[in-house]
PDB file of C-alpha atoms and ligand atoms in Angstrom:
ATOM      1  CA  UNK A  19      79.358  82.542 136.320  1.00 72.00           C
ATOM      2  CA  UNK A  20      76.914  85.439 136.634  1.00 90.00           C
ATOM      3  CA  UNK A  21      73.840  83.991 134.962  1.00 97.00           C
ATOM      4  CA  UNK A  22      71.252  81.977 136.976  1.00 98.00           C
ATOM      5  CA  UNK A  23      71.585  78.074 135.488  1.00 98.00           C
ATOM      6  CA  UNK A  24      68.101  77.175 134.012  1.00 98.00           C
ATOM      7  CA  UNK A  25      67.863  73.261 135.520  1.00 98.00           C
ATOM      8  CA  UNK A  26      65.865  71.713 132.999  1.00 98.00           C
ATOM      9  CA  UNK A  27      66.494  68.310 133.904  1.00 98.00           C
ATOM     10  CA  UNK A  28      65.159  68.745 137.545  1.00 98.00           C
ATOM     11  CA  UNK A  29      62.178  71.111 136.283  1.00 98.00           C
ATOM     12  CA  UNK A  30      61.170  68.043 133.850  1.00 98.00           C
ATOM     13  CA  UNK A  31      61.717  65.624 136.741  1.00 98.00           C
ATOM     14  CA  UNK A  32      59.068  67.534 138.807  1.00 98.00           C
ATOM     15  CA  UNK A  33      56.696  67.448 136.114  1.00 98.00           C
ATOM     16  CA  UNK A  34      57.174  64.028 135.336  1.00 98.00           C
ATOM     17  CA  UNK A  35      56.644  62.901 139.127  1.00 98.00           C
ATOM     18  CA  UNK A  36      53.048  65.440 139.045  1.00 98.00           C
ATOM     19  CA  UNK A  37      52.247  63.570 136.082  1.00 98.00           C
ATOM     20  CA  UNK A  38      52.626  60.060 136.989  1.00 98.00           C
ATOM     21  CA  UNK A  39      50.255  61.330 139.663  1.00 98.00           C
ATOM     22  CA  UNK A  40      48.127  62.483 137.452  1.00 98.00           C
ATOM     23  CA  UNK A  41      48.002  58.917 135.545  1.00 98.00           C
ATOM     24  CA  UNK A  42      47.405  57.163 138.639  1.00 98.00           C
ATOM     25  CA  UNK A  43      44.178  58.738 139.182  1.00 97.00           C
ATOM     26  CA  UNK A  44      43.164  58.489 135.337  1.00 98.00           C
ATOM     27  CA  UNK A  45      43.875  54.616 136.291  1.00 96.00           C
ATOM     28  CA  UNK A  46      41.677  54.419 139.170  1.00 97.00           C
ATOM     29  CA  UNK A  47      38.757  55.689 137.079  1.00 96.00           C
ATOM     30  CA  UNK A  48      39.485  53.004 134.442  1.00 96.00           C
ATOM     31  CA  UNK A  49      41.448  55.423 132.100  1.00 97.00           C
ATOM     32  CA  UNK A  50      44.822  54.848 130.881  1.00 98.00           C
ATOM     33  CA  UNK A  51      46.775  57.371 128.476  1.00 98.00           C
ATOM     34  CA  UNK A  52      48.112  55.639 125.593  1.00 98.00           C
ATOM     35  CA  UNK A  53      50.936  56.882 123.124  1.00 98.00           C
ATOM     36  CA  UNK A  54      51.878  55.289 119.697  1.00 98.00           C
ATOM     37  CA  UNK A  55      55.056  56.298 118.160  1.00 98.00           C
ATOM     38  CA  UNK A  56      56.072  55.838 114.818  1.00 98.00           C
ATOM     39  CA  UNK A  57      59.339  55.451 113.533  1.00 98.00           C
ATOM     40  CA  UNK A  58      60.322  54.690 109.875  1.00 98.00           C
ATOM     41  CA  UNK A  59      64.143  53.867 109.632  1.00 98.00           C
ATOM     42  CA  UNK A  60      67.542  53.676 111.297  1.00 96.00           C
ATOM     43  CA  UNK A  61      68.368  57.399 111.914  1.00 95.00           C
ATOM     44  CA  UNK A  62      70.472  57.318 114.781  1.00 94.00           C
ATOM     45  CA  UNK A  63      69.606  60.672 116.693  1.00 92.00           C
ATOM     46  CA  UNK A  64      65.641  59.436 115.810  1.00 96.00           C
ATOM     47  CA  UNK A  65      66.268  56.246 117.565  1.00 96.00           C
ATOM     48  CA  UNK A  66      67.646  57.777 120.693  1.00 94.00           C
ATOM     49  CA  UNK A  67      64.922  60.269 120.757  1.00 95.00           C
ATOM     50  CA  UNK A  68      62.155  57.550 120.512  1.00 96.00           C
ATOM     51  CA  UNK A  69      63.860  55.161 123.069  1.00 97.00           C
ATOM     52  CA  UNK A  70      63.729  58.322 125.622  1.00 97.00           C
ATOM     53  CA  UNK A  71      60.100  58.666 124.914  1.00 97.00           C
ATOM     54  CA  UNK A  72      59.150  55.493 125.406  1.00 97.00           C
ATOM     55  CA  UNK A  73      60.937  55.076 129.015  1.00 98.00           C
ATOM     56  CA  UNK A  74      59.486  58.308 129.885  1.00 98.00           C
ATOM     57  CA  UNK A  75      56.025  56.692 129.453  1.00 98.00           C
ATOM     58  CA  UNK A  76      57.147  53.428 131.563  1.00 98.00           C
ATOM     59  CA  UNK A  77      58.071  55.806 134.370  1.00 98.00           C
ATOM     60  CA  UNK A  78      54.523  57.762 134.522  1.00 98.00           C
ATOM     61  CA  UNK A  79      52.819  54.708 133.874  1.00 98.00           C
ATOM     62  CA  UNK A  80      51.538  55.803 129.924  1.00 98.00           C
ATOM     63  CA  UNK A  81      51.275  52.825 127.975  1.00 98.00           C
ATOM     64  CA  UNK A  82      53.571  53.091 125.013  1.00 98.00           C
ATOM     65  CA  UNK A  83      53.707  51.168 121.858  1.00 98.00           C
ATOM     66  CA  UNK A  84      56.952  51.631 119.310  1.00 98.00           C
ATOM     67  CA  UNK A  85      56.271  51.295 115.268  1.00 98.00           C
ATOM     68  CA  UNK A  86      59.367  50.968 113.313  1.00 98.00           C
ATOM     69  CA  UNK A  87      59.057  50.545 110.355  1.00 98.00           C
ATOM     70  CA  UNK A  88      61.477  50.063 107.410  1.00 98.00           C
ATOM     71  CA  UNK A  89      63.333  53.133 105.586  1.00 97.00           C
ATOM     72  CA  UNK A  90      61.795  51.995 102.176  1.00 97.00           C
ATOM     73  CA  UNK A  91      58.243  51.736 103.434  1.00 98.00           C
ATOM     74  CA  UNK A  92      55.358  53.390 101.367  1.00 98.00           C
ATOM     75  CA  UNK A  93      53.409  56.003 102.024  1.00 98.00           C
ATOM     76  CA  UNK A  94      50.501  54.055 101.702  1.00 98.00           C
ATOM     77  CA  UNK A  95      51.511  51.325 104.149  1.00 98.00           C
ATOM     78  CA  UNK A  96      52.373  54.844 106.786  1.00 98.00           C
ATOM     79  CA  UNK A  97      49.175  56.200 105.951  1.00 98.00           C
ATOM     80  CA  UNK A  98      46.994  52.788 106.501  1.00 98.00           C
ATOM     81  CA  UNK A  99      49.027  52.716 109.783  1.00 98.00           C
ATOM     82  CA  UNK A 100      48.376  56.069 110.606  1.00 98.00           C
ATOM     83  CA  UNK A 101      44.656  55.280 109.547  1.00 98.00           C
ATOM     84  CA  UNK A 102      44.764  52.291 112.289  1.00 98.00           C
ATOM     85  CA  UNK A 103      46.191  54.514 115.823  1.00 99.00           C
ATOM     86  CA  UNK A 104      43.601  56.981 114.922  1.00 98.00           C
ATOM     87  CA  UNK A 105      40.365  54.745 115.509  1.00 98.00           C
ATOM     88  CA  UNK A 106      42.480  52.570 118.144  1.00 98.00           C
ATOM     89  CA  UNK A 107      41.096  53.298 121.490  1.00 98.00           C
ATOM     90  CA  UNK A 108      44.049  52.296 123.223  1.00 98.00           C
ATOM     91  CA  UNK A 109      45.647  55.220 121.618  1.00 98.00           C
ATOM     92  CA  UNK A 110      45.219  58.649 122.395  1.00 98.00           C
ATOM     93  CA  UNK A 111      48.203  60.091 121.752  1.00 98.00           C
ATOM     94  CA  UNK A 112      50.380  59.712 117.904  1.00 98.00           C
ATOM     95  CA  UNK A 113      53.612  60.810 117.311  1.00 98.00           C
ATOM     96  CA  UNK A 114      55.013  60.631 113.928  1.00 98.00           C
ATOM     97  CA  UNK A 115      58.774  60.924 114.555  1.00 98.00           C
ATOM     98  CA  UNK A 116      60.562  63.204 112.226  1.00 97.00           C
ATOM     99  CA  UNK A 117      62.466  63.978 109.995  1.00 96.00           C
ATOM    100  CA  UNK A 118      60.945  61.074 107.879  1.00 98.00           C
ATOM    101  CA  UNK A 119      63.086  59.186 105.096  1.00 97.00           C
ATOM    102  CA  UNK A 120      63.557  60.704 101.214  1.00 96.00           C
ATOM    103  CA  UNK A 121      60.613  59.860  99.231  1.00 97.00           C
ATOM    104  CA  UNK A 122      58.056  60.157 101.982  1.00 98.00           C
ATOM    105  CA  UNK A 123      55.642  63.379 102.113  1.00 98.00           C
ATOM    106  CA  UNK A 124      55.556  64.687 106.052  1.00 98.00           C
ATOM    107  CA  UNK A 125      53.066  67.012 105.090  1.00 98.00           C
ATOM    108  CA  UNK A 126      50.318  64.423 104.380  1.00 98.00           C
ATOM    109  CA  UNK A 127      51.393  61.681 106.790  1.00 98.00           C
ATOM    110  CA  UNK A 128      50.612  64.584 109.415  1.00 98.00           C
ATOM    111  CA  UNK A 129      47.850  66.036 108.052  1.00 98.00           C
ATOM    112  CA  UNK A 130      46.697  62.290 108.518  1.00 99.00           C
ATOM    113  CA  UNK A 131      46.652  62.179 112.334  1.00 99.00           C
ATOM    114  CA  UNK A 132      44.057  63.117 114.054  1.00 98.00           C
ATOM    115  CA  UNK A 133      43.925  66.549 115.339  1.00 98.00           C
ATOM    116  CA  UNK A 134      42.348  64.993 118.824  1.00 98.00           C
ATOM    117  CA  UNK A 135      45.506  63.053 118.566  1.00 98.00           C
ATOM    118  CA  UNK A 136      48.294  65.268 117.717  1.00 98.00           C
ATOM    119  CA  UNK A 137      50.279  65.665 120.584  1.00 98.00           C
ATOM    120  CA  UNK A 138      53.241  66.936 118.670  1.00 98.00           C
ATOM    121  CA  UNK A 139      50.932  69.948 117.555  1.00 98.00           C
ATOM    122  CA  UNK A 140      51.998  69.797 113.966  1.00 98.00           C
ATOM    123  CA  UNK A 141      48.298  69.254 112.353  1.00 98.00           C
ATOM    124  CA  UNK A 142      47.275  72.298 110.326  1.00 98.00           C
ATOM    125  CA  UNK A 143      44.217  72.146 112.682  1.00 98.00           C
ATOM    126  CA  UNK A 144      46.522  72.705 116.113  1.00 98.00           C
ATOM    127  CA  UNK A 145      48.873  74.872 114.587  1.00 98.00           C
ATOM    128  CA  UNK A 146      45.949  76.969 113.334  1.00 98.00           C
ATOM    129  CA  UNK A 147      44.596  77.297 116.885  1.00 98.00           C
ATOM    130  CA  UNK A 148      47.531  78.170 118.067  1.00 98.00           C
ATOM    131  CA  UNK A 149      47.448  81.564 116.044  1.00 97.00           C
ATOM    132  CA  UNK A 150      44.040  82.119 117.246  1.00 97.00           C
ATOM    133  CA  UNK A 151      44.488  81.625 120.555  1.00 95.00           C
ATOM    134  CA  UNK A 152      41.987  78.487 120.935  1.00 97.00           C
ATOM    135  CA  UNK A 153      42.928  75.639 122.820  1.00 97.00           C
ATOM    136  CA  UNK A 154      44.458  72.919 121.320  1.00 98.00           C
ATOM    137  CA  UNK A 155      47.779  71.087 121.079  1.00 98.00           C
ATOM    138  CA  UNK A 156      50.928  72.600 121.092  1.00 98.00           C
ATOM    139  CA  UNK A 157      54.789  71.246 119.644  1.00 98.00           C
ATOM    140  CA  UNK A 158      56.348  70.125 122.538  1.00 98.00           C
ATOM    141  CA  UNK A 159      59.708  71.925 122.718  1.00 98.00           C
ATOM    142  CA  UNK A 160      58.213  75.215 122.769  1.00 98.00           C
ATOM    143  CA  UNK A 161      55.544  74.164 125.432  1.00 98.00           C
ATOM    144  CA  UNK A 162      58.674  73.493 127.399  1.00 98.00           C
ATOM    145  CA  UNK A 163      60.615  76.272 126.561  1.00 98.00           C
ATOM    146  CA  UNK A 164      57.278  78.658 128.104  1.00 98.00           C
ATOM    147  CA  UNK A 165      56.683  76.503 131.214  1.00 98.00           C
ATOM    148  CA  UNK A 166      61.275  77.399 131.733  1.00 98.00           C
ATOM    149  CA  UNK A 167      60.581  80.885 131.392  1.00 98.00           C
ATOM    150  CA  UNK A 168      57.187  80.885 133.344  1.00 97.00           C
ATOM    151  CA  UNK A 169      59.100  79.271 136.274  1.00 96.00           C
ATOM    152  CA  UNK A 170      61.730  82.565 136.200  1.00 97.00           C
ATOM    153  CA  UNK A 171      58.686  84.155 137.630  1.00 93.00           C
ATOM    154  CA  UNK A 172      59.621  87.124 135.529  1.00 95.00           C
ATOM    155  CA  UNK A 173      56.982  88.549 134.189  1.00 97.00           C
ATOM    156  CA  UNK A 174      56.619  87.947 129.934  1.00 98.00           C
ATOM    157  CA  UNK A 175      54.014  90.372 129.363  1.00 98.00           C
ATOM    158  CA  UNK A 176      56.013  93.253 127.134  1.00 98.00           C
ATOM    159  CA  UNK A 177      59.370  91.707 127.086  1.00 98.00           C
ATOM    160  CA  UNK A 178      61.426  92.031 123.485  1.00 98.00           C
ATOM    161  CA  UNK A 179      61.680  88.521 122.791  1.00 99.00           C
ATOM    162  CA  UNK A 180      63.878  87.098 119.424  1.00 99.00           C
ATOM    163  CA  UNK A 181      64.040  83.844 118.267  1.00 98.00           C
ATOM    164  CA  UNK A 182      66.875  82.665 115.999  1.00 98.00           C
ATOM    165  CA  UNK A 183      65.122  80.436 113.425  1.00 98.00           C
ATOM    166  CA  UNK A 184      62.078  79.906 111.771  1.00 98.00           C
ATOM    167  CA  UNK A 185      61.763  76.366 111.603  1.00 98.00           C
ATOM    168  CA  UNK A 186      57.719  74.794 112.163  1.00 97.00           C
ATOM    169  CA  UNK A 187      58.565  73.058 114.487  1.00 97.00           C
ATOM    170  CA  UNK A 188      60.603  75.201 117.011  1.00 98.00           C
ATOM    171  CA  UNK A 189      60.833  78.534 115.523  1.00 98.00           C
ATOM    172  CA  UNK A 190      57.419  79.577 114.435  1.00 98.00           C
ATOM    173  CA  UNK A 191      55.621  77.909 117.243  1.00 98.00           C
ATOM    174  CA  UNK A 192      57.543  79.452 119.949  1.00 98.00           C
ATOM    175  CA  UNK A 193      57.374  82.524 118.830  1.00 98.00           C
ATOM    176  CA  UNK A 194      53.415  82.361 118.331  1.00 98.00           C
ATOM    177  CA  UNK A 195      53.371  81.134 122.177  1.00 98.00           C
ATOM    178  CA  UNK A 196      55.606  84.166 123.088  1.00 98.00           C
ATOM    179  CA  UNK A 197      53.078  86.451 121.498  1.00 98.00           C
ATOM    180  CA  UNK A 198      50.237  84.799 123.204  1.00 97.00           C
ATOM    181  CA  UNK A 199      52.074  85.787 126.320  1.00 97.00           C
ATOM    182  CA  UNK A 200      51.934  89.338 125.379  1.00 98.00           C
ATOM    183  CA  UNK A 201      55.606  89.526 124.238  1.00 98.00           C
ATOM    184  CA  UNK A 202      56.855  91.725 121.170  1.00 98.00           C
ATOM    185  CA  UNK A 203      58.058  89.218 119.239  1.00 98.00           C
ATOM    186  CA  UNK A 204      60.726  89.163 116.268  1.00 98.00           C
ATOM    187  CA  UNK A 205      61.870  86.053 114.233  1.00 98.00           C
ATOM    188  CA  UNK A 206      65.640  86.113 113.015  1.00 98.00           C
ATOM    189  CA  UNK A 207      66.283  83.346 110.106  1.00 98.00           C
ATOM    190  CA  UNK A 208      69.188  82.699 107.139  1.00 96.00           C
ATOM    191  CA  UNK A 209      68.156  86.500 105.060  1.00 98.00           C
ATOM    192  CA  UNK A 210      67.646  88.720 108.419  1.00 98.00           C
ATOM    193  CA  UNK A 211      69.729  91.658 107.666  1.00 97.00           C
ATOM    194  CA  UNK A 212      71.957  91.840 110.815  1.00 97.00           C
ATOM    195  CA  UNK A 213      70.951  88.931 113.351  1.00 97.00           C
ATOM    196  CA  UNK A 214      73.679  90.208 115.793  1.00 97.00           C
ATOM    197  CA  UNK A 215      72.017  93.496 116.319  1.00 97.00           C
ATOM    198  CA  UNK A 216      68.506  91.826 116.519  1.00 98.00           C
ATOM    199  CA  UNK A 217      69.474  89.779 119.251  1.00 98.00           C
ATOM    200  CA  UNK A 218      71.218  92.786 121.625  1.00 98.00           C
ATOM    201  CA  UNK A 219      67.972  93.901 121.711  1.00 98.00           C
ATOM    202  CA  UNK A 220      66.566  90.745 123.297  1.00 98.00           C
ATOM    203  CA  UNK A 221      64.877  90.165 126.928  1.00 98.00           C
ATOM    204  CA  UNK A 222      64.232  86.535 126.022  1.00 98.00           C
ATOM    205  CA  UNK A 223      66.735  85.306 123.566  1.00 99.00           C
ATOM    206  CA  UNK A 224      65.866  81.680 121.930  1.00 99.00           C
ATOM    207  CA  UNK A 225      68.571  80.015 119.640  1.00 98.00           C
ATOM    208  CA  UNK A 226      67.190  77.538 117.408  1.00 98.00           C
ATOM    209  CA  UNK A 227      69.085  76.963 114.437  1.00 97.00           C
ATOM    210  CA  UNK A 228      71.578  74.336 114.789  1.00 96.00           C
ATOM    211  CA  UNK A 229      74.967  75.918 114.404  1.00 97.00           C
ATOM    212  CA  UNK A 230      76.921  75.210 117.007  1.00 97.00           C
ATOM    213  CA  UNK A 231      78.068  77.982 119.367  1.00 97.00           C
ATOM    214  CA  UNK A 232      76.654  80.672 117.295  1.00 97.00           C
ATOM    215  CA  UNK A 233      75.513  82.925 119.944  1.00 98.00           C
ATOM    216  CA  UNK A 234      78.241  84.904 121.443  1.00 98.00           C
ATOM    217  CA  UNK A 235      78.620  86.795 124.428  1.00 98.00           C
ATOM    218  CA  UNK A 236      78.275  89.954 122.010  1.00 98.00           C
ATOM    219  CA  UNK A 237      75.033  88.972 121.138  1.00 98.00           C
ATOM    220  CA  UNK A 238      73.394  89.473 124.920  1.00 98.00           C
ATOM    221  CA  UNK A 239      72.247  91.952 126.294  1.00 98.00           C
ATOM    222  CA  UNK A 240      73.518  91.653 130.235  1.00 98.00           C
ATOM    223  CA  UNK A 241      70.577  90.446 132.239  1.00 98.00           C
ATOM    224  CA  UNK A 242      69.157  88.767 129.453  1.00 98.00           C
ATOM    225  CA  UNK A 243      67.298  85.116 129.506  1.00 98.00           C
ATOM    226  CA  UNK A 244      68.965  82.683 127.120  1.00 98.00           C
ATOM    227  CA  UNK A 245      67.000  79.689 125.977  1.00 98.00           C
ATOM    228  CA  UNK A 246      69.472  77.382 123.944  1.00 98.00           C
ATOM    229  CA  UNK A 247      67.484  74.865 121.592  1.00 98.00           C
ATOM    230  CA  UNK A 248      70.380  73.693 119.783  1.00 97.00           C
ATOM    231  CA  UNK A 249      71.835  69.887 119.731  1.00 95.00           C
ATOM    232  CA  UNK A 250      74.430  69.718 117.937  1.00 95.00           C
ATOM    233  CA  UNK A 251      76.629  66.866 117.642  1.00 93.00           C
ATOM    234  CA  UNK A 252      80.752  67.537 117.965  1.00 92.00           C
ATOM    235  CA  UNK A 253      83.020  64.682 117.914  1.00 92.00           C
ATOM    236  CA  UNK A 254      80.099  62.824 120.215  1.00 89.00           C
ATOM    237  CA  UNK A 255      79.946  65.876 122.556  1.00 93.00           C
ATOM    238  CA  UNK A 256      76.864  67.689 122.610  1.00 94.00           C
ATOM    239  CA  UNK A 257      76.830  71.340 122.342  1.00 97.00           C
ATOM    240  CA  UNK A 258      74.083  73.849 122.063  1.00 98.00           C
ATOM    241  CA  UNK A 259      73.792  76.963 119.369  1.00 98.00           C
ATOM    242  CA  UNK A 260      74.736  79.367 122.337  1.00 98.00           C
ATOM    243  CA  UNK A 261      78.708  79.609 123.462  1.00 98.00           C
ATOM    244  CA  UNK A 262      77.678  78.327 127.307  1.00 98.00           C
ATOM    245  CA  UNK A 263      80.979  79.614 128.722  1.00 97.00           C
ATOM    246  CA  UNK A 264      81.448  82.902 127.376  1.00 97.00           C
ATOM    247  CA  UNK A 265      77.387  83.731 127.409  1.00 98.00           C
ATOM    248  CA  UNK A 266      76.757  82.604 130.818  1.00 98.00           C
ATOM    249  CA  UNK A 267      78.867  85.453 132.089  1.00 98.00           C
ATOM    250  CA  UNK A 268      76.733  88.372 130.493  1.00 98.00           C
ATOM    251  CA  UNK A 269      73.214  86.522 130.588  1.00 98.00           C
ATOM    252  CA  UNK A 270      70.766  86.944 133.657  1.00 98.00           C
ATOM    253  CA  UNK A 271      69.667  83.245 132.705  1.00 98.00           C
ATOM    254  CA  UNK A 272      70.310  80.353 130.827  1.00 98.00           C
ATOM    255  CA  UNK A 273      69.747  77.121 129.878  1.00 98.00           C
ATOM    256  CA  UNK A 274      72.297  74.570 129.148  1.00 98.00           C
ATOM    257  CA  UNK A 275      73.236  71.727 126.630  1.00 98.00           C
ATOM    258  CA  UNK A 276      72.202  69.013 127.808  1.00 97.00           C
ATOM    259  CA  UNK A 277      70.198  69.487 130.178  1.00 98.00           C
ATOM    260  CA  UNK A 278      68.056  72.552 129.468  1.00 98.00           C
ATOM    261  CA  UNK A 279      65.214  72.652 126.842  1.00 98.00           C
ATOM    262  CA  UNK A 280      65.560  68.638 126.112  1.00 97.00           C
ATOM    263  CA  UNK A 281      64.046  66.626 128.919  1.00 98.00           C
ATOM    264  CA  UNK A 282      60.922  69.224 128.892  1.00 98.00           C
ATOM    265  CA  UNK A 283      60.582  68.348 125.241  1.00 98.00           C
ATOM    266  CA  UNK A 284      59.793  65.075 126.809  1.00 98.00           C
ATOM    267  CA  UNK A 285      57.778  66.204 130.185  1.00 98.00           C
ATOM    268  CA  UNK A 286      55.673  68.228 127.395  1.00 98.00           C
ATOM    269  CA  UNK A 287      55.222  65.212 125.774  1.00 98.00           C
ATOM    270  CA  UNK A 288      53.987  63.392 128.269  1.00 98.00           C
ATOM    271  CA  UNK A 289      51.641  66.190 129.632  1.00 98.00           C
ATOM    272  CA  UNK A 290      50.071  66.153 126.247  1.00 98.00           C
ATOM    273  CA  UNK A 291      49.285  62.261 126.195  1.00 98.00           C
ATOM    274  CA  UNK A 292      47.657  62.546 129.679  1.00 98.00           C
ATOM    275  CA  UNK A 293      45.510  65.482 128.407  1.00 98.00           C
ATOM    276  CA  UNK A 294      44.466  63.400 125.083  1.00 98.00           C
ATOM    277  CA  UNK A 295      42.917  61.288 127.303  1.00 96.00           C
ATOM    278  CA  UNK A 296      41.006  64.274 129.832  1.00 85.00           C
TER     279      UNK A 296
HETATM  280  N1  GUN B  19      61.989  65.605 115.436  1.00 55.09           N
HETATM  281  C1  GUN B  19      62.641  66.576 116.114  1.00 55.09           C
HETATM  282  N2  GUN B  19      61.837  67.081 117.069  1.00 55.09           N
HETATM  283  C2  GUN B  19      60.677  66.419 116.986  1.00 55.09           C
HETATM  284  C3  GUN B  19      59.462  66.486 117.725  1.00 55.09           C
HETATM  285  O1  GUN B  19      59.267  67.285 118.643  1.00 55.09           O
HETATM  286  N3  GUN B  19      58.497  65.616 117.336  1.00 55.09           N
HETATM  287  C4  GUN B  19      58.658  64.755 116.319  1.00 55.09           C
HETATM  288  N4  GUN B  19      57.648  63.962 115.999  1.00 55.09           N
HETATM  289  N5  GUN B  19      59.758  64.659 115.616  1.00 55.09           N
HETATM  290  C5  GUN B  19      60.761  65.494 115.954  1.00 55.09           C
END
């Protein structure tokens, strides 16, 4: 293997250990970060993604409260919840798991939350600020993907970065944070004209599309740094939107499925419920 393994796993770990720091000294000063996540039905990837959250916040000493609530709830009874966690003071942070169920509108339940609140970043309010360069929250996965690239301690500043998909909450958001870092940023999606020759051209190559393997070792330029943001699901297996094996031979970096971009979905998670409450 030629390409350096991105450890996401242990870089998450590291930042989960400075966090639970962190929470002990928000403790000692009477503070403690609270994070309310909502879940409305029995999607099975949801469920696991939810359950990882909440032991996350056991281990750094967040405290964590779980809504589920039933696939055929109303959007009334999600908003008047919704309506609740924002003037809880317990609460500080709100996640909104999606995607939600048919028949519910995302758009409103999150332009319901709180901006002060939104530690997923999705508010009009955060993602706005995130154009402009003003502080506020930002989605978690491509918080994490930064703080991966960051740790390279190659410098981002000028680098051709291209990120396979254009989705809000992966593809547009990253590559915002990219270009806040100075990059020169392009944004492949489904009607790009030749996404293979797009993505030779890459420094910083992020896959986030969800087709498995899609990336091949054609598609990188040698030295390159691959951030895979697929999780794709194959006969239980998990596999990422990069082809690991044949990539990792021409790549300078890259991150793997699982293992990679995942758990700092998490640790960015976490970092933003302990600054809701600073
Ligand atoms: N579904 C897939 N990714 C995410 C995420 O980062 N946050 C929420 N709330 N739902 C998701």
């Amino acid at each position: 293997m030629g390409a350096q393994l991105i450890n996401g796993k242990d870089i998450a770990q590291s930042i989960r250990k400075e966090l639970k720091e962190k929470v002990s000294q928000l403790e000692a000063r009477g503070k403690k970060p609270g994070l309310a996540v909502v879940l409305v039905g029995d999607d099975p990837a949801s469920a696991v993604y939810v359950r990882q959250k909440k032991r996350a916040c056991k281990e750094i000493g967040i405290y964590s409260e779980e809504h589920h609530l039933p696939e055929d709830i109303s959007q009334d009874e999600l908003l008047t919840l919704v309506d609740r966690l924002n003037k809880d003071p317990n609460i500080h942070g709100i996640l909104v798991q999606l995607p939600l169920p048919e028949g519910l509108d995302e758009t409103e339940v999150i332009d319901a939350i709180d901006p002060r609140k939104d530690v997923d970043g999705f508010h009009p309010i955060n993602v706005g600020r995130l154009h402009i360069g003003e502080k506020g929250f930002v989605p978690c996965t491509p918080a994490g993907i930064i703080e991966l690239v960051r740790r390279l301690e190659v410098p981002i500043s000028g680098k051709k970065v291209v990120v396979v998909g254009r989705s809000n909450i992966v593809g547009k958001p990253t590559a915002a944070l990219f270009l806040r870092e100075n990059a020169t940023v392009t944004i492949c999606h489904s009607r790009t004209k030749d996404v293979f020759e797009e993505c030779r051209q890459a420094d910083i190559l992020v896959a986030a599309v969800g087709k498995p393997h899609m990336v091949k070792k054609e598609w990188v330029k040698p030295g390159a740094i691959v951030i895979d943001v697929g999780i794709n699901r194959i006969d239980g297996r998990l596999v990422g939107d990069v082809d690991f094996d044949e990539v990792k031979e021409v790549a300078g970096a890259i991150t793997p499925v699982p293992g990679g971009v995942g758990p700092m979905t998490i640790a960015m998670l976490m970092k933003a419920t302990v600054a809701a409450v600073e």
